[in-house]
Amino acid sequence: HHEPMNRAHQEWQRYGKGPWDYSKNEEVLRDFWRQGVERSKDYEIIITLAMRGDGDTAMSEDTNISLLEKIVADQRKIISEVTSKDLNDVPQKWDLYKEVQDYYDKGMRVPDDVTLMLCDDNWGNVRILPSPDAKPRKGGYGMYYHFDFYGGPRSYLWLNTIGISKIWEQMHLSYRHGVDRIWVVNVGDLKPMEFPISFFLDYALSPEKWPAESLPQYTRQWAQQQFGPEHAEAIAEILDGYTKYNGRRKPEMLAPDTYSLVNYREADTVVADYNKLAEKAEQIAKALPAQYQDAYFELVLHPVLACANLNELYVTAGKNQLYAKQGRAAANDLAKKVEELFKKDSEITERYNKLANGKWNHLMDTVHIGFTSWNEPKKNIMPEVKEVNLPAVADMGVAIEGATNWWPKSKKEAALPQFDKYNQQSYYIEVFNRGKTSFEYVAETSQPWLKVTPEKGSVETQQRLDVSVDWEKVPAGTQNASVKITGPDANSVIVQAIAKNPESPKSEELKGFVESNGYVSIEAEHYTNAVGAEPVKWLTIPNEGRTLSGVTPMPVTVKGHRPQADSPRLEYAVYLFSGGEVKVNAYMSPVQNFNKTQGLRYAISVDDEQPQIVNIHENDTVPDWKYPQWWNQMVSDSIKIATTTHQIDKPGEHVLKFWMIDPGIVLQKIVIDTGGVEKSYLGPPESYHGGKKTDVKCVSAKSCCSER
């Protein structure tokens, strides 16, 4: 006895005869389909129509649309004969998956009672939606969505990397466009997707019950359902936290150089944040009653431990390679540490496999380290490490935050990023040994307002010094100072420091974000004003995206329009110290051109200049299932960045405006580059900002309240 209906190509491999080709083997295929309908006619199922290539592949390039339409007609005839029912009473669907959407785009159609199953791009971004004013179809529309995928640019099958905010955003978009007949989600193994599966199904059951604002409450409620009320809040933070971190880049796509090792302390922060989360998760485990232990490990603790470890593994491998180039003694310690972390990965998996007497043995064995192409290696491969041959004598090297160079080798001046009184930064200097014998160092500053700790010490492998400014003591204006580090044989390195202490603006007078080190970095939800215009309002989607949240215009079905005086927009007050040319980088959630129009657009302006219109899909040609470069990059980085160039007439206060043109765009972050943005994965961390945001409620498009 075989299943009522199997995936066609599986069944064909076992029982089919001749080619999987209707133009050559029509009679055998018809008979094959008839048997399938015979077996399944008493079950509640939805029958999938049409035909794809064998396996998960496209049919031949010149697949004839009229042939496919004939296949559908013949299949429907079989259904009608076998079931003796009116075709309107037999649920049928046609999946517009991958290349099949091309046939649809080129004009292929199926009868009106068939449900059109639309699809995402395998990475959680819906590819096509019906136009809000399309004439209704009797069969309506469905959506086929992915939490896990075997394919390019890289398979992601190991752990949950899906935040519920992203699911909400894309499925809400689908629902509001009338996609409400059937939702299907591809989850690979049911584990470790229990949390997003629960959300997907709960949201499908009652979309109205879960507006974006209540997403954090959903996570809490789910945690409470599994583990009781006492730790629900803390567990929810972990669930939202690890899915956010994993959503930045799939674990299978991490590399030693994903996060910057020298700029904005990016790699260090990513590792520290993940390890903090793992520590919190461990503490909760200690406090939970015995009956929850297995469930807690598999649902919460395992993914956090495994991914915190994996991120540290890659960052450590990256540092090992950087240190080896600089000849640091510490490179050899890090090579050992990479081996330990690699081993720890398999120990964490082993612990999972032994849970509940091996109940879930091997479920987390999926290979996840050492990918070089889209599909995994046969087994986890440790990142490459380098060892350094060290001379016996002590030899001092100095490295600084923001540079891969080291001194005294580099001929460039060693200069720390700038300090300023608003951001009150601290930066590091690393004094490292390039030999086997330890040495003493002394660090002296040329000005009393520049502080360095520790000022002296003994260096076995390396020592990180913290450099900061005592703002009480700095004279007004731009001040220069330096740190002199003296090591063995009276060899010394001088590191320059600049402190900006302008008379104005005073910190307490600042309305918005202030420039430092050649950039202003802004989280989207920290707007100064959100200007709506009936019916448009701005919505913050909590936890959406890589760093904080996402802001998007609602409703998602509103028509696009050109920006004018009273149009919906987000306003950000900024203070710039220089005029001239600046670039504005808008960081947006990945999104497909689901309208199949010219592309989704927004506009951007500074002060009262004419808004510049940006079409974020302008250069995105080729269907995404063919893995074009723009798409590979967007889904790999989990972000879409677009850039505009603006002229700033003079330093001082300015207002940056982000204008809505089309809905469906989710803004996560804005970085104004005044010439100093350094390379990093997540972009510079948020700049200092004063003032608070206000929501400007607009009565109608014509008259806006005076608060604006």
XYZ file of C-alpha atoms in Angstrom:
708
model
C 0.000 0.000 0.000
C 1.488 3.363 -0.822
C 0.455 6.827 0.349
C -2.724 8.352 -1.127
C -0.548 10.779 -3.067
C 3.197 11.254 -2.966
C 5.449 13.919 -4.373
C 5.071 13.109 -8.077
C 8.707 12.618 -8.975
C 9.321 10.312 -5.976
C 6.468 8.116 -7.071
C 7.486 8.298 -10.742
C 11.012 7.104 -9.876
C 9.477 4.009 -8.281
C 6.570 3.229 -10.577
C 6.879 5.337 -13.750
C 7.801 3.963 -17.172
C 9.449 5.928 -19.973
C 10.321 9.643 -20.012
C 8.746 12.246 -17.670
C 7.655 14.177 -20.758
C 4.053 14.734 -21.816
C 4.912 15.351 -25.447
C 6.543 11.891 -25.659
C 4.757 9.780 -23.044
C 1.243 11.166 -22.774
C -0.694 7.959 -22.239
C 1.542 6.498 -19.492
C 1.581 9.827 -17.609
C -2.205 10.147 -17.816
C -2.566 6.665 -16.410
C -0.074 7.506 -13.638
C -2.097 10.605 -12.652
C -5.397 8.721 -12.821
C -4.122 6.123 -10.319
C -3.061 8.946 -7.985
C -6.531 10.507 -8.033
C -8.154 7.061 -7.600
C -6.118 6.416 -4.429
C -6.702 9.832 -2.942
C -10.318 10.595 -3.819
C -11.634 9.818 -0.316
C -9.112 12.036 1.488
C -9.237 15.749 2.247
C -6.469 16.971 -0.002
C -5.627 19.714 -2.444
C -4.525 18.394 -5.816
C -1.540 20.084 -7.449
C -1.933 20.614 -11.201
C 0.533 21.065 -14.105
C 4.025 19.634 -14.280
C 7.635 20.569 -13.517
C 10.848 18.913 -14.659
C 11.912 15.693 -12.957
C 13.240 16.317 -9.466
C 13.195 19.937 -8.392
C 14.177 21.258 -11.796
C 12.805 23.380 -14.590
C 11.457 21.708 -17.703
C 13.344 22.331 -20.923
C 14.058 25.988 -21.822
C 11.534 25.965 -24.640
C 8.715 24.511 -22.537
C 5.603 25.323 -24.443
C 2.917 27.188 -22.504
C 0.173 25.742 -24.693
C 1.444 22.224 -23.838
C 1.287 23.057 -20.106
C -2.221 24.445 -20.503
C -3.219 21.209 -22.281
C -1.694 19.173 -19.415
C -3.845 21.105 -16.914
C -6.988 20.578 -19.034
C -6.264 16.835 -19.338
C -5.551 16.527 -15.599
C -8.833 18.250 -14.753
C -10.683 15.886 -17.041
C -9.162 12.951 -15.109
C -10.182 14.524 -11.755
C -13.720 15.058 -12.952
C -14.045 11.485 -14.301
C -12.516 9.752 -11.280
C -14.285 11.736 -8.540
C -17.584 12.243 -10.457
C -17.680 15.647 -8.749
C -18.117 19.128 -10.105
C -14.557 20.508 -10.527
C -15.544 23.504 -8.395
C -15.915 21.110 -5.455
C -12.459 19.526 -5.771
C -9.742 21.809 -4.287
C -6.890 22.239 -6.804
C -3.835 24.458 -6.860
C -1.141 25.531 -9.287
C 2.246 26.332 -7.702
C 4.081 29.309 -9.168
C 7.370 27.998 -7.781
C 10.696 29.092 -9.302
C 10.538 28.946 -13.140
C 6.767 28.252 -13.109
C 6.229 31.892 -12.187
C 7.927 32.729 -15.488
C 5.265 30.763 -17.361
C 2.645 32.776 -15.463
C 4.466 36.046 -16.219
C 4.492 35.062 -19.892
C 0.747 34.591 -19.920
C -0.023 31.004 -18.938
C -3.396 30.753 -17.175
C -5.415 28.090 -15.354
C -9.188 27.995 -14.782
C -10.637 30.426 -12.248
C -11.547 27.840 -9.598
C -7.897 26.722 -9.231
C -6.016 28.317 -6.317
C -2.859 30.105 -7.462
C -0.112 29.220 -4.991
C 2.338 32.110 -4.941
C 5.820 31.597 -3.490
C 8.664 33.288 -1.698
C 12.231 33.230 -3.048
C 13.172 30.352 -0.669
C 14.653 32.971 1.681
C 11.428 34.395 3.117
C 10.752 37.218 0.609
C 7.518 36.880 -1.362
C 8.081 37.068 -5.118
C 4.687 38.124 -6.472
C 1.362 39.281 -5.030
C -1.957 39.948 -6.742
C -2.629 43.612 -7.335
C -5.053 44.967 -4.673
C -7.437 45.916 -7.489
C -7.151 42.636 -9.458
C -10.522 41.078 -10.181
C -11.295 38.362 -7.619
C -10.586 34.722 -8.535
C -12.940 31.976 -7.403
C -9.970 29.793 -6.405
C -8.206 32.700 -4.716
C -4.511 32.709 -3.801
C -2.168 30.861 -1.472
C 1.431 31.343 -0.311
C 4.282 28.824 -0.117
C 6.924 30.107 2.341
C 10.332 28.851 3.582
C 12.028 28.518 6.972
C 14.783 26.326 5.587
C 16.155 25.642 2.109
C 18.447 23.303 0.220
C 19.832 25.473 -2.583
C 21.693 28.685 -3.409
C 23.372 30.912 -2.533
C 23.975 28.555 0.433
C 21.779 25.831 1.953
C 20.502 26.696 5.413
C 19.155 23.587 7.129
C 20.763 23.414 10.546
C 19.077 25.737 13.039
C 16.252 28.235 13.275
C 17.331 31.548 11.745
C 13.836 32.991 11.331
C 12.600 35.888 13.453
C 8.816 36.057 13.745
C 8.917 39.776 12.831
C 10.028 38.934 9.304
C 7.329 36.250 8.996
C 4.769 38.759 10.237
C 5.908 41.440 7.818
C 5.848 39.241 4.698
C 2.716 37.230 5.577
C 0.828 40.378 6.598
C 1.798 41.832 3.229
C 0.475 38.670 1.547
C -2.734 38.569 3.602
C -3.585 42.208 2.873
C -3.119 41.509 -0.835
C -5.803 38.833 -0.658
C -3.581 35.772 -0.270
C -5.802 33.928 2.196
C -6.866 30.569 0.777
C -3.954 28.397 1.876
C -0.589 29.048 3.532
C 2.110 26.387 3.423
C 5.520 26.662 5.085
C 8.518 24.491 4.268
C 10.265 23.737 7.570
C 12.666 20.908 6.659
C 12.737 18.872 9.868
C 10.056 19.987 12.332
C 12.873 20.583 14.789
C 14.318 23.123 15.471
C 11.518 25.248 13.981
C 8.864 24.781 16.683
C 8.713 28.473 17.574
C 8.343 29.955 14.071
C 5.970 27.101 13.061
C 3.728 27.934 16.032
C 3.716 31.577 15.033
C 3.105 30.895 11.335
C 0.081 28.726 12.135
C -1.306 30.970 14.885
C -0.976 33.986 12.624
C -2.640 32.106 9.742
C -5.521 31.173 12.046
C -6.230 34.763 13.092
C -4.143 37.474 11.423
C -6.259 40.211 13.032
C -5.363 38.953 16.510
C -1.635 39.583 16.046
C -0.758 43.129 14.957
C 2.972 43.941 14.787
C 2.966 45.670 18.186
C 1.953 42.432 19.889
C 4.824 40.313 18.524
C 6.899 40.554 21.749
C 3.758 39.477 23.636
C 3.426 36.456 21.323
C 6.961 35.332 22.181
C 6.251 35.754 25.908
C 3.003 33.822 25.655
C 4.719 30.994 23.757
C 7.533 30.812 26.331
C 4.956 30.744 29.128
C 3.019 27.954 27.410
C 6.169 25.796 27.311
C 7.843 26.697 30.605
C 5.336 28.409 32.885
C 5.026 32.104 33.817
C 8.028 32.593 36.118
C 10.763 32.780 33.464
C 8.589 33.551 30.420
C 9.829 37.130 30.054
C 13.511 36.157 30.187
C 13.047 33.168 27.853
C 11.189 35.367 25.360
C 14.144 37.766 25.284
C 16.409 34.840 24.447
C 14.121 33.551 21.671
C 13.830 36.987 20.080
C 17.529 37.628 20.658
C 19.020 34.506 19.116
C 16.708 34.584 16.091
C 17.682 38.205 15.515
C 21.408 37.396 15.705
C 20.984 34.338 13.460
C 18.904 36.339 11.018
C 21.810 38.715 10.324
C 23.509 35.965 8.378
C 22.739 32.262 8.241
C 25.204 30.173 10.307
C 26.203 28.286 7.149
C 27.269 31.602 5.594
C 29.479 32.890 8.397
C 33.163 33.342 7.610
C 36.221 34.537 9.546
C 35.816 37.967 7.945
C 32.008 38.377 8.111
C 32.214 40.892 10.957
C 34.892 43.574 11.007
C 37.779 42.651 13.301
C 39.047 46.228 13.586
C 36.196 48.683 12.892
C 33.527 49.725 15.402
C 34.516 46.749 17.629
C 32.009 44.898 15.494
C 33.274 41.315 15.763
C 34.005 41.686 19.502
C 30.502 43.045 20.129
C 28.780 40.302 18.136
C 30.644 37.632 20.119
C 30.138 39.349 23.489
C 26.397 39.871 22.868
C 25.897 36.253 21.834
C 27.902 34.948 24.790
C 25.879 37.171 27.159
C 22.706 35.633 25.741
C 24.133 32.126 26.216
C 25.047 32.947 29.820
C 21.524 34.201 30.514
C 20.084 31.058 28.922
C 22.325 28.884 31.138
C 21.192 30.746 34.278
C 17.531 30.141 33.428
C 18.294 26.450 32.856
C 19.649 26.239 36.418
C 16.461 27.783 37.781
C 13.960 25.653 35.826
C 12.284 22.584 37.395
C 13.476 19.145 36.279
C 10.471 18.383 34.062
C 11.385 21.289 31.750
C 15.084 20.513 31.310
C 14.990 18.465 28.087
C 12.435 20.714 26.405
C 14.347 23.821 27.457
C 17.621 22.508 26.095
C 16.199 21.576 22.697
C 13.941 24.628 22.261
C 16.031 27.406 23.788
C 19.447 26.581 25.165
C 20.850 24.418 22.348
C 20.525 26.973 19.516
C 21.935 29.757 21.720
C 24.941 27.741 22.897
C 25.620 26.342 19.440
C 25.410 29.700 17.657
C 27.264 31.706 20.297
C 30.033 29.124 19.963
C 29.936 29.213 16.156
C 30.171 33.016 15.983
C 33.104 32.958 18.400
C 34.742 30.173 16.360
C 34.699 32.240 13.155
C 35.751 35.509 14.808
C 38.609 33.705 16.581
C 39.706 32.190 13.254
C 39.603 35.681 11.706
C 41.707 37.132 14.519
C 44.143 34.234 14.279
C 44.779 35.087 10.627
C 45.108 38.825 11.297
C 47.458 38.214 14.249
C 49.556 35.754 12.236
C 50.058 38.454 9.551
C 51.230 40.815 12.309
C 53.516 38.167 13.810
C 51.768 38.247 17.191
C 52.589 35.563 19.731
C 48.853 35.522 20.530
C 48.140 34.014 17.085
C 49.285 30.618 18.361
C 46.956 30.762 21.398
C 44.073 31.600 19.086
C 44.893 28.691 16.771
C 44.471 26.400 19.803
C 41.281 28.200 20.791
C 39.786 27.649 17.318
C 40.418 23.922 17.751
C 38.735 23.981 21.170
C 35.688 25.866 19.885
C 35.431 23.510 16.907
C 35.465 20.542 19.295
C 32.926 22.265 21.551
C 30.534 22.459 18.598
C 30.361 18.674 18.366
C 30.056 18.369 22.154
C 26.990 20.643 22.114
C 25.471 18.472 19.357
C 26.320 15.327 21.337
C 24.474 16.731 24.348
C 21.416 17.293 22.159
C 21.617 13.744 20.775
C 21.595 12.238 24.279
C 18.560 14.188 25.506
C 15.575 12.174 26.716
C 17.405 8.890 26.108
C 18.273 9.788 22.552
C 14.723 10.798 21.601
C 16.023 13.312 19.042
C 19.306 11.589 18.224
C 21.034 12.935 15.049
C 18.419 15.633 14.368
C 20.997 18.401 14.812
C 23.851 16.603 13.051
C 23.343 18.700 9.921
C 26.718 19.904 8.638
C 27.121 23.647 9.258
C 30.840 24.555 9.351
C 33.177 24.956 6.412
C 30.909 25.575 3.427
C 32.607 26.662 0.213
C 29.702 26.185 -2.210
C 25.900 26.176 -1.963
C 25.664 22.628 -0.628
C 27.416 21.443 2.476
C 30.712 19.634 2.759
C 30.304 15.983 3.808
C 31.377 16.819 7.350
C 32.107 19.922 9.431
C 35.462 21.423 8.423
C 37.392 23.594 10.854
C 38.335 27.062 9.557
C 41.980 27.286 8.578
C 44.392 28.564 11.227
C 47.973 29.815 11.017
C 50.820 29.366 13.499
C 53.719 31.777 13.877
C 57.375 30.806 14.488
C 58.441 33.117 17.294
C 61.968 34.305 18.019
C 63.174 33.809 21.588
C 63.644 37.537 22.313
C 60.905 39.992 23.219
C 59.740 42.269 20.384
C 56.985 44.873 20.813
C 54.267 45.563 18.265
C 51.393 48.027 18.617
C 47.951 47.808 16.986
C 45.102 50.288 17.276
C 41.358 50.270 16.902
C 40.270 50.889 13.304
C 43.445 49.661 11.551
C 44.840 46.352 10.292
C 48.351 47.891 10.138
C 50.720 47.556 13.046
C 53.570 49.736 14.336
C 56.517 50.338 14.215
C 56.325 48.357 10.944
C 53.799 50.656 9.222
C 55.122 53.916 7.814
C 51.674 55.532 8.151
C 50.963 57.648 11.218
C 49.175 55.727 13.969
C 46.000 57.715 14.769
C 43.001 56.595 16.781
C 39.491 57.434 15.539
C 38.382 60.846 16.852
C 36.927 61.419 20.286
C 34.070 63.886 20.703
C 32.205 65.197 23.731
C 28.794 63.972 22.529
C 29.620 60.307 21.954
C 32.357 60.217 24.666
C 34.046 57.220 23.055
C 36.854 55.087 24.344
C 39.225 53.323 21.916
C 41.779 50.603 22.375
C 45.478 50.186 21.720
C 46.936 46.676 21.753
C 50.519 46.191 22.861
C 51.617 42.762 21.676
C 54.628 40.503 21.823
C 56.264 39.186 18.650
C 58.669 36.995 20.606
C 58.710 34.376 23.360
C 60.138 36.429 26.238
C 57.791 38.757 28.126
C 58.561 42.494 28.298
C 57.566 45.596 30.271
C 55.815 48.553 28.637
C 54.988 52.083 29.787
C 52.274 54.277 28.218
C 52.376 58.071 28.698
C 49.953 60.671 27.390
C 51.082 64.097 26.184
C 48.079 65.875 27.761
C 46.518 65.502 31.219
C 43.002 65.121 29.680
C 43.935 61.974 27.757
C 43.716 58.854 29.940
C 45.188 55.441 29.246
C 44.770 52.299 31.388
C 46.694 50.271 32.389
C 49.586 52.758 32.115
C 52.214 50.079 32.504
C 52.544 46.355 32.761
C 54.174 43.164 31.662
C 53.262 41.659 28.291
C 53.382 37.897 27.885
C 51.392 37.748 24.609
C 49.362 40.967 24.530
C 47.665 43.670 26.547
C 44.721 45.830 25.515
C 44.885 49.440 26.733
C 41.792 51.599 27.060
C 42.171 55.203 25.884
C 39.564 57.800 26.875
C 39.139 61.532 27.476
C 38.412 63.425 30.674
C 35.892 65.921 29.252
C 36.035 68.125 32.370
C 39.667 68.944 31.544
C 39.638 69.420 27.746
C 39.924 72.998 26.458
C 37.240 74.042 23.934
C 37.857 73.390 20.240
C 39.671 70.578 18.465
C 42.561 69.324 20.582
C 45.486 67.085 19.684
C 47.360 64.738 21.990
C 49.280 61.491 21.769
C 50.096 58.312 23.643
C 53.706 57.184 23.708
C 54.255 53.491 24.326
C 57.752 52.413 25.261
C 58.784 48.765 25.238
C 61.999 46.700 25.312
C 65.302 48.382 24.315
C 63.605 51.789 24.737
C 61.768 51.242 21.431
C 58.637 53.352 21.282
C 55.515 53.949 19.199
C 53.497 57.166 19.200
C 49.718 57.041 18.692
C 47.885 60.277 17.838
C 44.537 61.243 19.382
C 42.134 64.058 18.477
C 39.397 65.284 20.823
C 36.600 67.497 19.466
C 35.068 69.717 22.111
C 33.059 72.359 20.244
C 31.551 75.333 22.148
C 28.248 74.622 20.487
C 25.891 72.910 20.221
C 25.629 72.039 23.901
C 24.726 68.363 24.449
C 21.458 69.272 26.154
C 20.439 71.531 23.233
C 20.926 68.823 20.598
C 17.703 67.854 18.882
C 18.949 64.924 16.868
C 21.910 62.825 15.785
C 25.409 64.240 15.774
C 28.187 63.488 13.307
C 31.422 61.932 14.436
C 34.291 60.235 12.576
C 32.781 61.096 9.225
C 29.331 59.576 9.667
C 25.936 59.751 11.353
C 24.305 56.391 12.052
C 20.574 56.293 12.831
C 18.208 53.483 13.825
C 14.994 53.938 11.814
C 12.644 53.929 14.801
C 14.449 56.910 16.387
C 12.838 59.470 14.107
C 12.307 63.048 15.215
C 8.911 63.138 13.476
C 6.785 60.556 11.697
C 4.474 62.438 9.386
C 1.436 60.517 8.212
C -1.277 61.513 5.747
C -4.643 59.759 5.627
C -4.740 56.767 5.362
C -0.978 56.316 5.796
C 0.621 55.817 9.221
C 4.151 54.688 10.084
C 4.504 51.391 11.918
C 7.504 50.162 13.915
C 7.900 46.379 13.652
C 9.682 45.321 16.860
C 12.870 43.248 16.392
C 12.626 43.328 12.599
C 16.017 43.205 10.967
C 19.646 43.107 11.944
C 20.116 45.746 14.627
C 16.966 47.148 16.246
C 13.656 47.210 14.354
C 12.005 48.179 11.084
C 9.751 51.099 10.195
C 7.263 50.802 7.361
C 4.231 52.688 6.029
C 0.747 51.185 6.557
C -1.572 50.119 5.013
C 0.517 47.979 2.645
C -2.102 48.147 -0.107
C -2.108 51.943 -0.472
C -1.214 53.230 -3.958
C 2.281 54.578 -4.536
C 2.544 58.344 -5.076
C 5.172 61.006 -5.665
C 6.384 62.931 -2.618
C 4.980 66.427 -2.094
C 4.719 68.897 0.780
C 2.176 66.956 2.832
C 3.298 63.430 1.911
C 4.058 60.750 4.504
C 7.696 60.834 5.605
C 10.081 60.155 8.453
C 12.179 63.115 9.610
C 15.522 62.861 11.377
C 17.202 65.904 12.917
C 20.980 65.741 12.422
C 23.912 67.970 13.290
C 26.797 68.017 10.812
C 30.227 69.592 11.377
C 31.008 70.032 7.706
C 29.243 70.970 4.478
C 29.750 69.601 0.974
C 28.915 66.223 -0.529
C 27.442 63.479 1.643
C 26.102 60.032 0.817
C 22.981 58.664 2.465
C 22.802 54.871 2.766
C 19.326 53.501 3.481
C 19.394 49.992 4.997
C 16.161 48.163 4.159
C 14.810 44.674 4.805
C 15.226 42.389 1.800
C 12.172 42.673 -0.447
C 11.204 41.456 -3.897
C 9.523 43.592 -6.524
C 6.262 41.805 -5.662
C 4.070 44.215 -7.671
C 5.976 43.284 -10.832
C 5.971 47.027 -11.595
C 9.031 49.142 -12.296
C 10.214 48.402 -8.718
C 9.566 49.646 -5.188
C 10.554 53.255 -4.540
C 11.248 55.686 -1.730
C 12.623 59.235 -1.833
C 15.160 61.053 0.272
C 15.975 64.698 0.813
C 17.954 66.946 3.131
C 16.143 70.083 4.350
C 14.064 71.575 1.528
C 15.830 70.090 -1.473
C 13.838 68.302 -4.170
C 13.408 64.686 -2.922
C 15.522 62.180 -4.885
C 13.495 59.186 -5.966
C 15.190 55.794 -5.558
C 13.926 52.636 -7.220
C 15.440 49.897 -5.103
C 14.900 47.263 -7.810
C 16.201 49.354 -10.689
C 19.155 47.079 -11.423
C 17.540 43.814 -10.356
C 17.043 42.023 -13.619
C 16.884 38.231 -14.191
C 14.389 36.119 -12.212
C 15.610 35.576 -8.649
C 15.416 31.775 -8.881
C 18.374 31.960 -11.285
C 20.524 33.289 -8.402
C 21.635 36.618 -9.882
C 24.307 38.606 -8.050
C 21.970 41.305 -6.603
C 19.728 38.641 -5.085
C 22.585 36.499 -3.721
C 23.950 39.552 -1.973
C 20.591 40.704 -0.583
C 19.644 37.352 0.959
C 23.190 36.579 2.163
C 23.539 39.912 3.965
C 19.867 40.057 5.044
C 19.744 43.666 3.921
C 19.179 45.834 0.884
C 21.225 49.053 0.845
C 20.585 51.949 -1.532
C 22.646 55.145 -1.725
C 21.900 58.757 -2.676
C 24.283 61.725 -2.880
C 23.417 65.172 -1.487
C 25.043 68.610 -1.227
C 25.018 70.167 2.241
C 25.252 73.965 2.031
C 26.761 74.531 5.482
C 27.575 72.835 8.797
C 24.971 72.805 11.579
C 21.434 71.545 12.026
C 19.734 69.741 9.136
C 16.693 67.541 8.662
C 16.958 64.302 6.715
C 13.635 63.186 5.232
C 12.745 59.645 4.169
C 9.613 59.826 1.985
C 7.157 57.052 1.328
C 6.431 56.400 -2.351
C 5.494 52.691 -2.392
C 4.456 50.613 0.602
C 6.265 47.328 1.307
C 9.619 48.957 2.073
C 10.886 48.404 5.629
C 13.590 50.831 6.754
C 15.993 49.507 9.411
C 18.769 52.067 9.549
C 20.198 55.171 7.847
C 23.901 55.966 7.647
C 24.967 59.418 6.460
C 28.517 59.121 5.158
C 30.338 62.445 5.347
C 33.533 60.757 4.232
C 34.529 58.527 7.139
C 32.469 55.326 7.031
C 34.716 52.290 7.456
C 33.999 48.786 6.249
C 31.718 46.713 8.506
C 28.893 44.230 8.147
C 26.144 45.886 10.186
C 27.205 49.483 9.482
C 28.496 51.877 12.177
C 26.716 51.626 15.545
C 24.128 54.304 16.272
C 25.411 57.856 16.834
C 24.734 59.952 19.919
C 21.343 61.668 19.725
C 19.414 64.139 21.829
C 15.701 64.954 21.895
C 12.817 62.510 21.634
C 10.603 61.344 18.815
C 7.052 62.495 18.198
C 4.340 60.929 16.095
C 2.640 63.605 14.088
C -0.995 62.615 13.687
C -2.436 64.016 10.512
C -6.116 64.699 10.175
C -6.107 64.719 6.399
C -3.588 65.028 3.614
C -4.385 68.749 3.352
C -4.203 70.043 6.923
C -1.585 68.741 9.294
C -1.524 69.705 12.928
C 0.750 72.580 13.894
C 3.182 70.369 15.802
C 4.913 69.727 12.504
